[in-house]
Short mmCIF file of C-alpha atoms in Angstrom, two decimals:
data_model
loop_
_atom_site.label_atom_id
_atom_site.label_comp_id
_atom_site.label_asym_id
_atom_site.label_seq_id
_atom_site.Cartn_x
_atom_site.Cartn_y
_atom_site.Cartn_z
CA MET T 74 -7.20 -30.04 -11.95
CA LYS T 75 -6.83 -28.70 -8.35
CA THR T 76 -9.94 -28.07 -6.26
CA ALA T 77 -10.04 -25.19 -3.83
CA LEU T 78 -12.45 -24.00 -1.34
CA ILE T 79 -12.90 -20.39 -0.41
CA THR T 80 -14.83 -19.21 2.59
CA GLY T 81 -15.82 -15.49 2.17
CA ILE T 82 -15.87 -16.02 -1.63
CA THR T 83 -18.12 -12.93 -2.23
CA GLY T 84 -15.90 -10.58 -0.33
CA GLN T 85 -13.14 -8.31 -1.75
CA ASP T 86 -10.45 -10.99 -1.32
CA GLY T 87 -12.59 -13.94 -2.09
CA SER T 88 -13.81 -12.64 -5.46
CA TYR T 89 -10.23 -11.72 -6.56
CA LEU T 90 -8.97 -15.12 -5.41
CA SER T 91 -11.62 -16.73 -7.33
CA GLU T 92 -10.81 -15.13 -10.56
CA PHE T 93 -7.01 -15.90 -10.03
CA LEU T 94 -7.57 -19.55 -9.43
CA LEU T 95 -10.01 -19.88 -12.24
CA GLU T 96 -7.36 -18.42 -14.55
CA ARG T 97 -5.18 -21.35 -13.27
CA ASP T 98 -7.67 -24.07 -14.13
CA TYR T 99 -8.74 -24.79 -10.67
CA GLN T 100 -12.30 -25.98 -9.68
CA VAL T 101 -13.32 -23.34 -7.26
CA VAL T 102 -15.85 -23.98 -4.65
CA GLY T 103 -17.23 -21.11 -2.56
CA MET T 104 -18.87 -21.59 0.83
CA VAL T 105 -21.82 -19.27 1.09
CA SER T 106 -24.11 -18.78 4.03
CA GLY T 107 -27.77 -18.96 3.68
CA LYS T 108 -28.23 -16.18 6.29
CA ASN T 109 -27.03 -13.35 3.86
CA ASP T 110 -25.56 -12.67 0.45
CA ILE T 111 -23.32 -9.89 1.18
CA GLY T 112 -21.03 -8.91 -1.71
CA GLY T 113 -22.84 -11.17 -4.20
CA GLN T 114 -22.19 -8.52 -6.91
CA ASN T 115 -18.48 -9.32 -6.73
CA ILE T 116 -18.80 -12.79 -8.33
CA THR T 117 -21.83 -12.23 -10.66
CA HIS T 118 -19.47 -12.11 -13.53
CA ILE T 119 -17.94 -15.60 -12.71
CA LYS T 120 -20.83 -17.26 -10.99
CA ASP T 121 -21.44 -19.83 -13.79
CA LYS T 122 -17.80 -21.06 -13.42
CA LEU T 123 -18.07 -21.44 -9.57
CA ILE T 124 -19.54 -24.13 -7.45
CA LEU T 125 -21.34 -22.53 -4.49
CA GLU T 126 -22.17 -24.65 -1.53
CA GLU T 127 -24.10 -23.55 1.53
CA GLY T 128 -22.03 -23.73 4.80
CA ASP T 129 -21.22 -21.55 7.75
CA LEU T 130 -18.17 -21.11 10.02
CA LEU T 131 -20.46 -21.55 12.96
CA ASP T 132 -21.70 -24.96 11.63
CA LYS T 133 -19.15 -27.66 12.15
CA ALA T 134 -21.33 -30.30 10.22
CA SER T 135 -21.47 -28.14 7.09
CA ILE T 136 -17.71 -27.65 7.04
CA GLU T 137 -17.12 -31.30 7.48
CA ASN T 138 -19.58 -32.33 4.74
CA LEU T 139 -17.67 -30.04 2.36
CA ILE T 140 -14.14 -31.28 3.20
CA ARG T 141 -15.31 -34.88 3.12
CA LYS T 142 -17.17 -34.34 -0.19
CA TYR T 143 -14.43 -32.67 -2.23
CA GLN T 144 -11.20 -33.73 -0.49
CA PHE T 145 -9.80 -30.18 -1.39
CA ASP T 146 -6.24 -29.59 -2.55
CA GLU T 147 -6.32 -26.08 -0.93
CA VAL T 148 -8.82 -24.28 1.42
CA TYR T 149 -8.57 -20.52 1.85
CA ASN T 150 -10.39 -19.07 4.83
CA LEU T 151 -11.31 -15.49 4.00
CA GLY T 152 -14.68 -15.49 5.68
CA GLY T 153 -15.62 -13.90 8.99
CA ILE T 154 -16.42 -10.65 10.64
CA SER T 155 -14.14 -8.20 9.18
CA PHE T 156 -15.29 -4.80 10.41
CA VAL T 157 -13.40 -4.15 13.80
CA PRO T 158 -16.00 -1.97 15.57
CA VAL T 159 -18.57 -4.71 15.47
CA SER T 160 -16.36 -6.93 17.45
CA TRP T 161 -17.09 -4.68 20.49
CA ASP T 162 -20.86 -4.90 20.07
CA LYS T 163 -20.81 -8.80 19.68
CA PRO T 164 -17.48 -10.24 21.19
CA VAL T 165 -18.84 -13.74 21.70
CA LEU T 166 -20.26 -14.06 18.15
CA ASN T 167 -16.83 -12.56 16.91
CA TYR T 168 -14.74 -15.08 18.81
CA ASP T 169 -17.02 -17.92 17.53
CA VAL T 170 -16.77 -16.81 13.86
CA ASN T 171 -13.24 -15.65 13.65
CA GLY T 172 -11.63 -17.93 16.19
CA LEU T 173 -13.44 -21.04 16.61
CA GLY T 174 -14.49 -21.05 12.86
CA VAL T 175 -10.85 -21.74 11.91
CA LEU T 176 -10.63 -24.55 14.42
CA ARG T 177 -13.72 -26.22 12.90
CA ILE T 178 -11.98 -26.05 9.51
CA LEU T 179 -8.59 -27.42 10.94
CA GLU T 180 -10.27 -30.36 12.73
CA ALA T 181 -12.12 -31.15 9.61
CA ILE T 182 -9.01 -31.17 7.43
CA ARG T 183 -7.09 -33.12 10.09
CA ASP T 184 -9.85 -35.83 10.45
CA PHE T 185 -11.25 -36.17 6.90
CA SER T 186 -8.58 -34.64 4.27
CA PRO T 187 -5.13 -34.37 5.77
CA GLN T 188 -3.50 -33.87 2.45
CA THR T 189 -5.49 -30.47 2.13
CA ARG T 190 -3.31 -27.27 2.38
CA PHE T 191 -4.84 -24.43 4.44
CA PHE T 192 -4.52 -20.66 4.34
CA GLN T 193 -5.76 -18.42 7.03
CA ALA T 194 -6.28 -14.69 6.65
CA THR T 195 -4.68 -13.33 9.81
CA SER T 196 -4.77 -9.41 10.67
CA ALA T 197 -1.90 -7.32 11.49
CA ARG T 198 -4.03 -6.00 14.33
CA ILE T 199 -2.72 -9.02 16.44
CA PHE T 200 0.43 -6.96 16.91
CA GLY T 201 -1.56 -3.96 18.28
CA GLN T 202 0.64 -1.14 19.88
CA SER T 203 3.88 -3.08 19.64
CA ASP T 204 7.38 -1.78 20.46
CA GLU T 205 8.34 -2.11 16.91
CA GLU T 206 7.05 0.35 14.21
CA LYS T 207 8.27 -1.78 11.42
CA GLN T 208 6.50 -5.16 12.26
CA SER T 209 7.79 -8.68 11.23
CA GLU T 210 6.80 -12.21 11.77
CA LYS T 211 8.74 -12.11 15.02
CA THR T 212 6.90 -8.98 16.44
CA ALA T 213 5.25 -9.76 19.84
CA TYR T 214 1.47 -10.05 19.92
CA ASN T 215 -0.68 -7.43 21.51
CA PRO T 216 -4.15 -7.70 20.42
CA PRO T 217 -6.09 -4.61 21.39
CA ASP T 218 -9.72 -5.48 20.57
CA PRO T 219 -12.13 -8.64 20.48
CA TYR T 220 -11.48 -8.83 16.81
CA SER T 221 -7.82 -9.17 16.97
CA VAL T 222 -7.99 -11.57 19.99
CA ALA T 223 -10.05 -13.90 17.86
CA LYS T 224 -7.79 -13.47 14.86
CA LEU T 225 -4.71 -14.30 17.22
CA CYS T 226 -6.63 -17.56 18.34
CA ALA T 227 -6.97 -18.62 14.71
CA HIS T 228 -3.27 -17.67 13.92
CA LEU T 229 -2.04 -19.72 16.88
CA SER T 230 -4.31 -22.57 16.15
CA CYS T 231 -2.72 -22.75 12.69
CA GLN T 232 0.68 -22.92 14.18
CA LEU T 233 -0.44 -25.80 16.72
CA PHE T 234 -1.92 -27.84 13.94
CA ARG T 235 1.15 -27.50 11.91
CA GLN T 236 3.48 -28.50 14.70
CA HIS T 237 1.29 -31.18 16.29
CA PHE T 238 -0.61 -32.68 13.48
CA ASP T 239 1.73 -31.93 10.66
CA THR T 240 -1.18 -30.01 8.95
CA PHE T 241 -0.06 -27.77 6.02
CA ALA T 242 -1.45 -24.51 7.54
CA CYS T 243 -0.28 -21.11 6.74
CA SER T 244 -1.21 -17.59 7.88
CA GLY T 245 -0.85 -14.48 5.96
CA ILE T 246 -0.55 -11.52 8.35
CA LEU T 247 -2.32 -9.02 6.27
CA TYR T 248 -2.00 -5.33 6.57
CA ASN T 249 -4.69 -3.05 4.97
CA HIS T 250 -5.48 -3.87 1.31
CA GLU T 251 -7.93 -2.06 -0.89
CA SER T 252 -9.46 -2.23 -4.27
CA PRO T 253 -12.71 -1.20 -6.00
CA ARG T 254 -14.46 -4.07 -4.31
CA ARG T 255 -13.62 -2.63 -0.70
CA GLY T 256 -16.71 -2.16 1.42
CA SER T 257 -18.03 1.47 1.56
CA GLU T 258 -17.60 1.33 5.42
CA PHE T 259 -13.72 1.47 5.02
CA VAL T 260 -12.12 4.83 4.77
CA THR T 261 -10.42 4.43 1.28
CA ARG T 262 -13.60 3.44 -0.37
CA LYS T 263 -15.70 6.18 1.74
CA ILE T 264 -13.33 8.73 0.19
CA THR T 265 -13.35 7.62 -3.45
CA GLN T 266 -17.10 7.21 -3.48
CA GLY T 267 -17.47 10.49 -1.67
CA ALA T 268 -15.30 12.42 -4.13
CA VAL T 269 -17.21 10.84 -7.05
CA LYS T 270 -20.56 11.86 -5.52
CA ILE T 271 -19.36 15.47 -5.06
CA LYS T 272 -18.07 15.60 -8.72
CA LEU T 273 -21.49 14.38 -10.04
CA GLY T 274 -23.34 16.80 -7.80
CA LEU T 275 -24.90 14.09 -5.65
CA GLU T 276 -23.19 15.36 -2.49
CA LYS T 277 -21.76 18.67 -1.35
CA GLN T 278 -19.38 17.56 1.40
CA LEU T 279 -17.38 14.60 2.65
CA ALA T 280 -17.08 14.26 6.43
CA LEU T 281 -13.97 12.60 7.66
CA GLY T 282 -11.99 12.26 10.87
CA ASN T 283 -8.14 12.53 11.43
CA LEU T 284 -6.43 13.38 8.05
CA GLU T 285 -2.99 12.75 9.41
CA ALA T 286 -3.76 9.07 10.43
CA LYS T 287 -1.45 6.73 8.70
CA GLN T 288 -1.69 3.08 7.53
CA ASP T 289 0.19 0.45 5.43
CA TRP T 290 -2.35 0.25 2.40
CA GLY T 291 -1.73 -2.29 -0.54
CA TYR T 292 -3.57 -3.65 -3.50
CA ALA T 293 -5.96 -6.57 -2.68
CA LEU T 294 -5.15 -8.49 -5.95
CA ASP T 295 -1.41 -8.52 -5.02
CA TYR T 296 -2.41 -10.01 -1.65
CA VAL T 297 -4.38 -12.85 -3.00
CA GLN T 298 -1.57 -13.80 -5.36
CA ALA T 299 0.67 -14.04 -2.16
CA MET T 300 -1.94 -16.37 -0.51
CA TRP T 301 -1.64 -18.75 -3.43
CA LEU T 302 2.12 -18.66 -3.41
CA MET T 303 2.10 -19.61 0.21
CA LEU T 304 0.34 -22.79 -0.47
CA GLN T 305 2.67 -23.69 -3.37
CA GLN T 306 5.79 -23.99 -1.06
CA ASP T 307 7.48 -27.18 0.18
CA LYS T 308 7.06 -26.00 3.79
CA ALA T 309 4.11 -24.37 5.50
CA ASP T 310 4.89 -21.09 7.17
CA ASP T 311 3.45 -17.58 8.15
CA TYR T 312 4.18 -14.39 6.24
CA ILE T 313 3.70 -10.70 6.66
CA LEU T 314 1.81 -9.27 3.63
CA ALA T 315 2.33 -5.62 3.41
CA THR T 316 3.97 -2.78 1.37
CA GLY T 317 6.34 -1.55 3.91
CA GLU T 318 5.12 2.07 3.29
CA LEU T 319 3.03 4.45 5.26
CA HIS T 320 0.40 6.92 3.76
CA THR T 321 -2.04 9.37 5.32
CA VAL T 322 -5.82 9.70 5.02
CA LYS T 323 -4.93 13.02 3.49
CA ASP T 324 -2.85 11.28 0.81
CA ILE T 325 -5.98 9.34 -0.25
CA VAL T 326 -8.05 12.46 -0.28
CA THR T 327 -5.44 14.43 -2.28
CA ILE T 328 -5.21 11.73 -4.90
CA ALA T 329 -8.99 11.01 -5.16
CA PHE T 330 -10.08 14.60 -5.53
CA GLY T 331 -7.16 15.53 -7.71
CA LYS T 332 -8.00 12.76 -10.04
CA LEU T 333 -11.49 14.41 -10.56
CA GLY T 334 -10.05 17.95 -10.84
CA LEU T 335 -11.29 19.01 -7.46
CA ASN T 336 -9.66 20.98 -4.73
CA TRP T 337 -10.46 18.67 -1.67
CA GLU T 338 -10.16 21.51 0.89
CA GLU T 339 -13.31 23.03 -0.51
CA PHE T 340 -15.28 19.88 0.20
CA VAL T 341 -13.89 17.89 3.21
CA THR T 342 -14.99 18.71 6.70
CA MET T 343 -13.85 17.28 9.94
CA ALA T 344 -16.41 15.32 11.86
CA PRO T 345 -15.66 14.77 15.69
CA GLU T 346 -17.59 11.34 15.66
CA PHE T 347 -14.95 9.92 13.17
CA TYR T 348 -11.79 11.63 14.64
CA ARG T 349 -9.14 9.35 16.23
CA GLU T 350 -5.97 10.74 17.94
CA THR T 351 -2.89 10.23 16.06
CA PRO T 352 -0.95 7.40 17.83
CA LYS T 353 2.59 7.82 19.16
CA LYS T 354 3.82 5.29 16.74
CA ASN T 355 2.71 4.53 13.06
CA TYR T 356 2.93 0.87 12.45
CA TYR T 357 3.68 -0.77 9.13
CA GLY T 358 4.66 -4.40 7.81
CA ASN T 359 7.94 -5.82 6.68
CA PRO T 360 7.24 -7.84 3.62
CA GLU T 361 10.85 -8.89 3.23
CA LYS T 362 10.27 -12.61 3.99
CA ALA T 363 7.39 -12.97 1.54
CA GLU T 364 9.51 -11.14 -1.05
CA LYS T 365 12.57 -13.42 -0.55
CA THR T 366 10.92 -16.80 0.11
CA LEU T 367 7.85 -16.57 -2.11
CA GLY T 368 9.18 -14.29 -4.80
CA TRP T 369 6.27 -11.99 -4.17
CA LYS T 370 6.10 -8.77 -6.19
CA ARG T 371 3.51 -6.06 -5.89
CA SER T 372 2.02 -4.83 -9.18
CA LEU T 373 0.25 -1.54 -8.31
CA ASN T 374 1.41 1.36 -6.20
CA PHE T 375 -0.68 3.49 -3.73
CA GLN T 376 -1.52 6.34 -6.06
CA LYS T 377 -2.51 4.05 -9.03
CA MET T 378 -4.62 2.01 -6.65
CA ILE T 379 -6.64 4.99 -5.39
CA GLU T 380 -7.00 6.37 -8.91
CA MET T 381 -8.47 2.91 -10.04
CA MET T 382 -10.94 3.11 -7.23
CA VAL T 383 -12.03 6.55 -8.25
CA ASP T 384 -12.43 5.37 -11.90
CA TYR T 385 -14.43 2.42 -10.73
CA ASP T 386 -16.82 4.48 -8.53
CA MET T 387 -17.29 7.04 -11.37
CA GLN T 388 -18.27 4.21 -13.63
CA LEU T 389 -20.59 2.59 -11.03
CA LEU T 390 -22.32 5.75 -10.12
CA ASN T 391 -22.90 6.93 -13.61
CA LYS T 392 -24.60 3.64 -14.29
CA GLN T 393 -26.82 4.11 -11.23
#
């Protein structure tokens, strides 16, 4: 039986990865912070199958204790501050958690469990406004905010430890990936929840920003499968995890409201505080390397993913 550690186990990716590993007979240990229990509902149904240990990416001793105690086969770092605007409010905290937190894990692996294989969740925002619209593992870095600077620090740290200490450290360069477990502060979930609330008569309107904004949106469960595949290879490397497709916010709105038999134009309003200018270029990821090397295949297309989120929110709000 393999043993894996997941930081951020209560988040969208962490909870899906937990289920995925349990199905493969892993012993799954989750590092949870005593300071908050955000997302605890995501693991309620499997909590009796997990080992939850208190720890924090800011606390080097807690990380070292866990690494020494379990001698993990695999460590997946999915924890951290994930909402980009927050990084402008607290850049020092963001650097400490998202950047130095990864170094704390890498040092602990190097010093106490060198056989451990490590996965780091890197954000595609490290590329920023690049020259290439179709971004690959070779695209130049141009981080535009404190969040992506910290993520780039973590990404480069994995490469350094891989090259200098022979640590099996991989980074998945993640583009947007969604699911029913996505936080309500993200636009996909804001739309699916908003549409359902309107259908149920709980709300009358949904305020959004630029409907023409485009992103590369994939399905979270597909992405955690790729994370696992990366740690099963003979050689550690970094991979783009993306769909290679662009969709607009309007596409999400159309699918979500259409699923409920509603004409979105009757309910969606434009709010200046949410509006962002359409960039000169629309960036998306090239998943070719992951597809060829890992044999990675995505199971759910964009429309079915949004429809799944609508179904979930309808079920959830009906219960409430």
